[in-house]
XYZ file of C-alpha atoms in Angstrom:
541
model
C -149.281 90.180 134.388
C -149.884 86.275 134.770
C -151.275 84.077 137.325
C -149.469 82.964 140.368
C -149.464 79.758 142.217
C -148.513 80.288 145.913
C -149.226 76.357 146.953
C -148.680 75.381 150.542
C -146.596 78.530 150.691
C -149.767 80.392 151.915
C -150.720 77.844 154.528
C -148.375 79.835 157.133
C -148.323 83.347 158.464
C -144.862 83.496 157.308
C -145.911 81.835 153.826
C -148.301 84.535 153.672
C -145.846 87.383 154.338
C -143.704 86.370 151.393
C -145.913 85.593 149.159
C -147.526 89.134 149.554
C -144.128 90.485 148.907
C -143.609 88.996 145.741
C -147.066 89.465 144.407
C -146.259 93.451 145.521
C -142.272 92.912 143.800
C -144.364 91.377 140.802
C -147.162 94.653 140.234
C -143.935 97.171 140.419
C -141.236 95.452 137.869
C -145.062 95.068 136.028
C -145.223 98.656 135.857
C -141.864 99.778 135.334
C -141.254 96.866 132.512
C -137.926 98.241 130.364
C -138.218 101.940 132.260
C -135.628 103.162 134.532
C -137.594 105.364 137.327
C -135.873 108.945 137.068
C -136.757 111.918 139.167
C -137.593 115.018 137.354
C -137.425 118.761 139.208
C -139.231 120.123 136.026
C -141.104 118.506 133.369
C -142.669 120.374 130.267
C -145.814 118.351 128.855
C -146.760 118.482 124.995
C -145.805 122.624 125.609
C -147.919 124.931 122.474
C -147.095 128.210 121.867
C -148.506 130.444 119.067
C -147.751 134.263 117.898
C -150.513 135.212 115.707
C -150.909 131.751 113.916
C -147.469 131.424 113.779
C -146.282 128.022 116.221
C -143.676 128.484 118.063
C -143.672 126.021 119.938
C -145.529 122.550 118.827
C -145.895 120.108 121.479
C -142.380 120.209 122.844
C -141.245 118.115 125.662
C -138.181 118.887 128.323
C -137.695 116.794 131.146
C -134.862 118.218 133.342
C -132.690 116.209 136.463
C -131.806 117.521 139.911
C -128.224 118.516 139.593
C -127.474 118.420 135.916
C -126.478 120.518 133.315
C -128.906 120.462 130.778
C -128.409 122.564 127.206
C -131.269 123.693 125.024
C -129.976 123.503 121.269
C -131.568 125.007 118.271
C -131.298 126.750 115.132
C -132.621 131.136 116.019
C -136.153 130.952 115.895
C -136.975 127.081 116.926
C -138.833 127.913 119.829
C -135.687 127.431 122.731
C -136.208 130.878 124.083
C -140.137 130.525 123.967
C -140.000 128.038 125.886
C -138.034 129.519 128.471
C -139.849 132.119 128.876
C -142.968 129.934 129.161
C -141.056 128.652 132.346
C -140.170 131.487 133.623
C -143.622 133.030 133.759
C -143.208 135.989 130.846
C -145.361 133.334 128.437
C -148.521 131.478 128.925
C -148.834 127.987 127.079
C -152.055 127.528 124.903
C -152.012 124.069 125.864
C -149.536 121.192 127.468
C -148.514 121.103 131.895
C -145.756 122.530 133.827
C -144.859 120.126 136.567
C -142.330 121.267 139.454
C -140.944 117.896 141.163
C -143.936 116.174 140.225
C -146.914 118.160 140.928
C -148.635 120.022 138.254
C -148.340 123.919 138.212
C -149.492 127.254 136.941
C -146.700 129.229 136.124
C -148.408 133.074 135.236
C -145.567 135.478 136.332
C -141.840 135.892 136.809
C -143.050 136.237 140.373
C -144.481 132.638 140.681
C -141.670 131.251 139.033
C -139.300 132.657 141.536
C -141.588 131.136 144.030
C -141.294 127.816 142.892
C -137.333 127.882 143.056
C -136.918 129.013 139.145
C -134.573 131.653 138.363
C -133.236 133.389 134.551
C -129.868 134.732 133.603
C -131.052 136.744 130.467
C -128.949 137.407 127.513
C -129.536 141.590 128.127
C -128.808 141.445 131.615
C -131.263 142.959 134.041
C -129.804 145.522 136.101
C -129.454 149.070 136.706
C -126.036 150.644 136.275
C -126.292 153.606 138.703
C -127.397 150.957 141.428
C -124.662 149.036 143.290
C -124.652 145.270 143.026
C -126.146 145.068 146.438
C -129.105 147.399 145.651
C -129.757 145.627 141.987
C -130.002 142.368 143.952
C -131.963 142.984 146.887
C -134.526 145.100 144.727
C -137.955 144.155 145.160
C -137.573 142.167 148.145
C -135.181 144.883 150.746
C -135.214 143.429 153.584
C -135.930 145.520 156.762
C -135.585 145.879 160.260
C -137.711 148.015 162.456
C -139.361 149.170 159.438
C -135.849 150.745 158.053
C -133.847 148.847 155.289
C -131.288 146.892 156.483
C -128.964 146.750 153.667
C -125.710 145.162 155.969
C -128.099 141.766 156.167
C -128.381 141.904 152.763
C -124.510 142.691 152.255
C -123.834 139.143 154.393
C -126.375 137.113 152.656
C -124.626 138.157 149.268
C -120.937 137.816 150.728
C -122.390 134.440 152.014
C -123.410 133.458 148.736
C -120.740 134.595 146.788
C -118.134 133.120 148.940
C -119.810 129.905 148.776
C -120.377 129.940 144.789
C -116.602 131.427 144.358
C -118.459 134.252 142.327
C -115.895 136.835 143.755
C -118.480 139.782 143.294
C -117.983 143.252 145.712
C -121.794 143.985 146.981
C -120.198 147.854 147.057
C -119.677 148.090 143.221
C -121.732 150.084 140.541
C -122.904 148.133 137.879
C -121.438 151.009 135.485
C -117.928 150.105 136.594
C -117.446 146.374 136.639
C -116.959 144.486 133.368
C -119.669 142.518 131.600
C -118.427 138.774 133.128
C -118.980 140.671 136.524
C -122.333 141.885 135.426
C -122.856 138.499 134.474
C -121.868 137.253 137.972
C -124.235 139.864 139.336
C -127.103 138.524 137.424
C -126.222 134.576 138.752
C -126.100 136.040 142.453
C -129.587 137.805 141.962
C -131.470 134.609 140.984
C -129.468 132.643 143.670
C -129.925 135.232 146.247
C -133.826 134.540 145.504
C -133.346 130.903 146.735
C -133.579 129.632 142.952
C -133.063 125.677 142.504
C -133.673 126.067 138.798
C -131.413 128.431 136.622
C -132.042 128.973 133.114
C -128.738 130.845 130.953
C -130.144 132.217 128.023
C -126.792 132.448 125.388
C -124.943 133.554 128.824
C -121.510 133.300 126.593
C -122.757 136.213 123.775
C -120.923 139.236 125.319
C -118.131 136.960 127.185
C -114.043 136.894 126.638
C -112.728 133.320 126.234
C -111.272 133.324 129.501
C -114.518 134.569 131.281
C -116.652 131.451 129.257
C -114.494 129.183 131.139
C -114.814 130.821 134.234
C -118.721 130.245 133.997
C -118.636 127.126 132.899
C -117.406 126.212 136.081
C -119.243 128.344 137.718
C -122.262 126.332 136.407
C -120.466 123.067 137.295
C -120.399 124.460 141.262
C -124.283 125.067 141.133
C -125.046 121.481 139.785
C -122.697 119.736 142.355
C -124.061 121.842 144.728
C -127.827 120.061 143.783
C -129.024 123.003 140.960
C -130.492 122.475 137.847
C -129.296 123.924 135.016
C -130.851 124.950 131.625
C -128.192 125.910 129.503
C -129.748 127.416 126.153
C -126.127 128.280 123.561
C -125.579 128.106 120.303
C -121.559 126.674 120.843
C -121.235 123.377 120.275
C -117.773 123.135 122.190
C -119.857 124.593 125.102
C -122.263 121.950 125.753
C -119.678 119.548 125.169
C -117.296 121.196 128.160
C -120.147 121.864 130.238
C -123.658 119.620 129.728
C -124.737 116.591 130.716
C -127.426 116.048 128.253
C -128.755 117.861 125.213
C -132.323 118.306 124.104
C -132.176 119.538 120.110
C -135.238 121.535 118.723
C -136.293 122.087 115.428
C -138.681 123.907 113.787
C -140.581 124.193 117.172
C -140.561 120.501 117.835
C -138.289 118.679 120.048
C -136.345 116.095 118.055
C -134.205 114.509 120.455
C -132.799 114.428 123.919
C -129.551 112.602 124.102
C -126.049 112.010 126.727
C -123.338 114.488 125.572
C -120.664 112.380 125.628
C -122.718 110.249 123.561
C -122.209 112.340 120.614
C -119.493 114.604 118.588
C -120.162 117.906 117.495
C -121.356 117.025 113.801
C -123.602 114.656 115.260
C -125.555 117.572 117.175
C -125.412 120.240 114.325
C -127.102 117.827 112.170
C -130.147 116.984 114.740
C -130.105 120.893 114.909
C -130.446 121.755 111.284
C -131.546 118.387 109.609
C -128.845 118.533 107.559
C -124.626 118.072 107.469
C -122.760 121.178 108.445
C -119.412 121.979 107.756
C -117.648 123.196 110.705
C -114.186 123.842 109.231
C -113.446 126.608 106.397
C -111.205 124.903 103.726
C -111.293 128.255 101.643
C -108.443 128.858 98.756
C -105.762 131.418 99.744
C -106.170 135.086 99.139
C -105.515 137.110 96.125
C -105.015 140.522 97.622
C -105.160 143.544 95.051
C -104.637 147.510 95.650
C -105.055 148.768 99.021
C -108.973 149.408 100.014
C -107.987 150.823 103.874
C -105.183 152.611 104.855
C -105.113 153.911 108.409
C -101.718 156.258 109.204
C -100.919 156.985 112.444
C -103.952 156.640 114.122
C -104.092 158.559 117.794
C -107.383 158.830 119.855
C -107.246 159.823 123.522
C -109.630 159.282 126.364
C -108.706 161.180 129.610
C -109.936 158.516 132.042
C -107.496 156.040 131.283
C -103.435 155.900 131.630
C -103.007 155.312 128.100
C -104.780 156.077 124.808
C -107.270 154.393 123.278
C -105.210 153.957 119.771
C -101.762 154.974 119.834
C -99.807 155.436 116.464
C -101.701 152.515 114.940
C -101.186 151.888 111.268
C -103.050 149.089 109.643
C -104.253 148.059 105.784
C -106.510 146.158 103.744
C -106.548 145.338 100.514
C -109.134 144.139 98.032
C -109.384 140.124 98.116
C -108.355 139.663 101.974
C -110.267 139.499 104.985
C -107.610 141.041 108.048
C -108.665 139.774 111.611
C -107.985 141.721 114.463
C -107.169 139.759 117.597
C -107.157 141.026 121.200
C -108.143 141.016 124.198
C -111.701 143.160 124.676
C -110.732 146.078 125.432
C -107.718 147.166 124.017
C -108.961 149.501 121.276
C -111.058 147.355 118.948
C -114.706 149.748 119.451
C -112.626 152.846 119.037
C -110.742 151.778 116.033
C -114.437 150.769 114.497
C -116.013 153.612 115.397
C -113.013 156.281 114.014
C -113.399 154.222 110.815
C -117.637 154.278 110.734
C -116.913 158.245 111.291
C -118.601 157.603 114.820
C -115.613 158.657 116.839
C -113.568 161.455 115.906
C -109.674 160.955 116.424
C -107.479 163.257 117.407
C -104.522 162.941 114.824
C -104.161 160.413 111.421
C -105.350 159.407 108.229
C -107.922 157.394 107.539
C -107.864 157.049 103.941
C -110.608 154.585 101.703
C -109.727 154.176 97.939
C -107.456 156.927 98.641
C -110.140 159.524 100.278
C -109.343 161.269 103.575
C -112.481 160.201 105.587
C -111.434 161.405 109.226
C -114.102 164.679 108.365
C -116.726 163.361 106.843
C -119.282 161.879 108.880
C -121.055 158.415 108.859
C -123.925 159.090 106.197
C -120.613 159.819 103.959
C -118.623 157.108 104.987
C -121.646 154.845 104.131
C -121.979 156.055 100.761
C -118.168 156.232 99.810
C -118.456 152.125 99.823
C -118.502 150.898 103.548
C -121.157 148.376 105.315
C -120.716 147.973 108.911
C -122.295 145.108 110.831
C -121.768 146.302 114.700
C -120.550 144.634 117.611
C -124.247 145.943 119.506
C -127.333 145.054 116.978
C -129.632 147.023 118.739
C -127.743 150.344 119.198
C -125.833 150.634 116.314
C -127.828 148.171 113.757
C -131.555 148.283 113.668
C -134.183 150.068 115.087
C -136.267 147.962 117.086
C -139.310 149.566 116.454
C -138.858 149.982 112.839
C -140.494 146.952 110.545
C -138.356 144.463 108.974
C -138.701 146.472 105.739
C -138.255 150.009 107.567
C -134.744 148.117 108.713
C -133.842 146.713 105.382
C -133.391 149.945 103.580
C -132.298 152.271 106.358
C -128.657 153.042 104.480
C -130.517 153.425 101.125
C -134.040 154.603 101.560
C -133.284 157.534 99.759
C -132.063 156.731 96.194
C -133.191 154.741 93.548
C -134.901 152.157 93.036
C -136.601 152.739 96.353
C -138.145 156.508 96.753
C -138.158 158.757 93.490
C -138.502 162.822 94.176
C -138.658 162.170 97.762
C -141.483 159.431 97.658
C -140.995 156.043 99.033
C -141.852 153.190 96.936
C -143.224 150.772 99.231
C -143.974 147.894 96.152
C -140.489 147.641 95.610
C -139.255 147.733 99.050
C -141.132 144.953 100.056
C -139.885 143.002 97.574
C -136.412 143.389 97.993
C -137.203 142.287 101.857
C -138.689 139.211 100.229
C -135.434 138.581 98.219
C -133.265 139.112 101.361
C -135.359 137.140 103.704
C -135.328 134.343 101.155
C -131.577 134.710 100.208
C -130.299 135.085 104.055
C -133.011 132.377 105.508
C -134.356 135.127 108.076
C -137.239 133.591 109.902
C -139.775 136.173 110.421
C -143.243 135.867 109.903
C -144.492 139.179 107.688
C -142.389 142.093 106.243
C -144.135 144.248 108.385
C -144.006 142.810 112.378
C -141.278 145.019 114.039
C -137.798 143.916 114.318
C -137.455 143.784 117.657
C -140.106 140.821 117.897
C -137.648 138.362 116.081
C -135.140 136.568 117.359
C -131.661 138.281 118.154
C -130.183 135.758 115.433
C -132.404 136.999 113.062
C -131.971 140.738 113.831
C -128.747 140.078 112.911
C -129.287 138.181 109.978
C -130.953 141.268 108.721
C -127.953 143.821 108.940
C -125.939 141.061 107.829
C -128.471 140.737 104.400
C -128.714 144.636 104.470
C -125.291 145.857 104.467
C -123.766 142.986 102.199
C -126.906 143.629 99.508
C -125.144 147.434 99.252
C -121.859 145.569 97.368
C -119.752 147.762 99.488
C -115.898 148.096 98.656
C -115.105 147.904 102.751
C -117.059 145.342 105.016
C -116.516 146.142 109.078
C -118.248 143.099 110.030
C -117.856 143.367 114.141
C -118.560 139.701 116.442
C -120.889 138.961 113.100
C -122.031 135.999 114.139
C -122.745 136.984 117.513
C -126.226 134.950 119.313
C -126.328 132.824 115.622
C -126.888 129.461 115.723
C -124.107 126.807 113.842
C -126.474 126.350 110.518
C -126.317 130.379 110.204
C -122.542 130.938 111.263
C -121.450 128.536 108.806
C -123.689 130.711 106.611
C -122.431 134.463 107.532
C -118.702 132.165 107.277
C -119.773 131.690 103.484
C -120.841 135.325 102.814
C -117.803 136.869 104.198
C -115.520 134.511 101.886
C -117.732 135.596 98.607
C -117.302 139.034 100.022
C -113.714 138.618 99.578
C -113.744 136.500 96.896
C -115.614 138.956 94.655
C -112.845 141.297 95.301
C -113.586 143.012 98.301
C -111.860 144.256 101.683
C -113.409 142.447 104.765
C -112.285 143.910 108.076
C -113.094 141.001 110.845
C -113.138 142.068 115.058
C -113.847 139.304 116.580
C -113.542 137.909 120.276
C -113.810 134.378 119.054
C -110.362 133.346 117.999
C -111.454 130.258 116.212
C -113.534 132.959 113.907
C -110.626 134.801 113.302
C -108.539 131.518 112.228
C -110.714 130.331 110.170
C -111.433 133.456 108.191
C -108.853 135.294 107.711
C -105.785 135.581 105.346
C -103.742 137.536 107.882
C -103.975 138.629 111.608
C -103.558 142.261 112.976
C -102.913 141.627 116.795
C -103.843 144.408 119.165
C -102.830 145.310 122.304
C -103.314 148.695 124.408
C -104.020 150.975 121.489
C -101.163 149.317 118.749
C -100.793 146.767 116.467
C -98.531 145.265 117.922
C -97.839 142.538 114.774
C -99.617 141.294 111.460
C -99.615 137.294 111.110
C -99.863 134.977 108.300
C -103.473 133.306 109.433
C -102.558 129.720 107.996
C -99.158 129.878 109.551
C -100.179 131.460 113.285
C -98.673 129.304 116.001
C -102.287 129.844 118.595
C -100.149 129.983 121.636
C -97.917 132.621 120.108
C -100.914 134.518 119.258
C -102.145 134.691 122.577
C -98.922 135.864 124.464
C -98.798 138.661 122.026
C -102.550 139.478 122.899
C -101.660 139.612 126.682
C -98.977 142.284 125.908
C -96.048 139.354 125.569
C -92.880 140.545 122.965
C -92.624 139.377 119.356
C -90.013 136.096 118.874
């Protein structure tokens, strides 16, 4: 900062006054030279994290605003959901500061978090289904009155809330019977009912309808007018562009950039994500459909509980060289239809006939080996075991023939390197062969039934949400599989709630609706609105 010459200017008492106030004026636009000042409710400082030498995190940096929406982009296993949980108290940094509004902070449990105003929506939401919604949110902090629990204070505090937040959630309700974008609501009442000015969504759009998505977003848009900050961390790139303010991208457990969402398009953000050009859009040649792979007759299963059956007279096919979508609202017979098929379900009349085989007796180790690979809707329930090592879960469908046990004995060499080849082939991040599954990332859990069932060449491939919790690099990826699946002469069977997925990818559309299907479209042809009257139970033109 240069000398100043105050002159006469100083003589008076007046003189003196101004003179002080530009030499203070002077020392601040000295400090803050080319830097706008900027508030920040939370601030993570040069943030390391490390799993057994592996970095997780490496010096990372996240400055977030009172009342914004700010999205946490990354490709699975760059260190977004690390750092969360370094935030929310379930990690401890090996080095770099936490600062809440300011003012440095130790952040060792969920507990403390919660007491410094930070709340988390997790992806596997938190509750207990036999509890109402009232019980799951007050737990842990009841309040009382007279030493008895007063649960009707609790009741207006949540009405309160929910009224004010629009969140439309009954504090009578079990968990067990309200649907998952409830649930969801549930969870976003819990952390608010805590008195949380900090909410972090981890992928809170992975088990959501289209409708519902919306719904949240402006949900989220409430809470940030309202003065909340928001941490959104999603894989959709159309969701941080309908709901975000800014966008920090992280890479390989650094953080690359942090920019203003209306700043930049879609391909713009998938390359700071992946360090390299995606392609969004599947320009894939038109089918060549061959002999019929799947042919389901007449298909009836019943559940008492509801007014109508699950899957009423539906008839469907697939033939070799085609991938067939199936469109519909959640709900409306998709897991029953999967599970009859995967021999997990038993229906009460039809024919479910692969390659011309009758398999509504034979049961799923069968239906496995007669030339089907199933990637499930649930990863964790249907697809791995979590305990199980990443080799253990590679050859669960196949551990038991050649080349990988002989006379009953495992062969553990050539196991481990087939989960070399896969991990290498399918870009699975993972650390060892041998850590258990359920340590990795949920993208790359499902990379690895993805890898796993393709690597069996089956003639039928169920692939259920498959790109479910993946990041844009890796859907793009599972998008290219699929097509070589079909390509290579195969029948792909798609359910998917994203209709953009089932667009893009298939050759023809089987709509459902209460059980039926209700009418098969031409995929390149489908008019979108059409598409969705049919799904909400709307006639055929």
């Amino acid at each position: 900062m240069g000398l100043f010459h105050f002159g006469d200017l100083a003589m008076s008492r007046q003189g003196r006054g101004e003179c002080i106030s530009l030499f203070l004026i002077c020392i601040f636009l000295e400090l803050c030279r080319g830097e706008a000042i900027v508030d920040y409710v939370i601030e993570m400082l040069d943030i390391h994290k490390s799993f057994a030498g592996v970095v997780a995190n490496d010096r990372i940096n996240l400055q977030i605003k009172k009342g914004e929406i700010h999205a946490l982009l990354g490709e699975n296993g760059a260190g977004k959901s690390t750092l969360m949980n370094i935030l929310f108290g379930l990690y401890r940094p090996d080095s770099g500061e936490i600062k809440i509004r300011g003012k440095k902070v130790k952040i060792n449990n969920p507990k403390a978090a919660s007491q410094l105003g930070i709340g988390m929506v997790h992806q596997h939401f938190m509750l207990i289904s036999d509890f109402t919604v009232t019980e799951n949110l007050i737990l842990g902090m009841e309040p009382s009155k007279y030493g008895f629990l007063n649960k009707q204070k609790a009741i207006k505090e949540i009405e309160r809330i929910s009224k004010r937040y629009k969140l439309h959630v009954d504090p009578y309700a079990k968990i067990e019977n309200i649907t998952v974008g409830m649930q969801q609501r549930v969870e976003i009442l819990k952390v608010l009912y805590r008195g949380a000015e900090v909410i972090i969504f981890d992928e809170p759009t992975a088990v959501l309808m289209p409708q519902e998505i919306s719904e949240l977003i402006q949900i989220m848009k409430r809470l940030a007018a309202e003065g909340k900050s928001i941490i959104l961390i999603t894989h959709k790139l159309k969701e941080i562009q309908a709901a975000a303010d800014r966008v920090t991208v992280i890479r390989d457990g650094k953080s690359i950039q942090t920019v203003a969402v209306h700043q930049v398009t879609a391909d713009e953000l998938a390359a700071l994500m992946t360090g390299r050009q995606i392609k969004l859009q599947m320009n894939h040649k038109p089918a060549n459909p061959k002999k019929t792979v799947l042919q389901i007759r007449d298909l009836v299963v019943s559940k008492h509980n509801y007014k109508h059956p699950s899957l009423h007279q539906l008839n469907l096919e697939v033939r070799q060289g085609e991938i067939v979508g199936i469109a519909g609202v959640d709900g409306n017979g998709q897991s029953e239809l999967v599970e009859v098929i995967t021999g997990m379900l038993k229906p009460d009349s039809g024919q479910i006939l692969l390659n011309g085989v009758d398999m509504i007796k034979k049961k799923t180790r069968e239906i496995t080996k007669l030339g089907v690979g199933h990637i499930p809707q649930d990863r964790l329930k249907y697809g791995l075991v979590p305990d199980f090592t990443v080799e253990e879960n590679m050859i669960l469908q196949c551990y038991d023939t050649s080349p990988y046990s002989r006379y009953g004995v495992i062969n553990s060499k050539v196991i481990t390197e087939k989960t070399k080849e896969l991990i290498h082939s399918f870009h699975i991040r993972t650390p060892s062969t041998t850590i258990p599954v359920r340590t990795l990332s949920g993208g790359n859990q499902q990379k690895i039934i993805i890898a796993r069932e393709l690597d069996r060449n089956p003639d039928l491939v169920i692939a259920v949400q498959p790109t479910r919790g993946l990041d844009i690099g890796a859907i793009a990826f599972v998008y290219q599989e699929l097509l070589q699946v079909r390509d290579a002469g195969k029948a792909v069977l798609l359910v998917s709630l994203e209709l953009e997925e089932i667009r893009q990818l298939s050759d023809r559309i089987a709509v459902i609706f209460e059980g039926q299907i209700v009418d098969m479209l031409d995929a390149r042809s489908v008019d979108e609105q059409y598409l969705g009257l049919l799904m909400a139970g709307g006639k055929r033109l």
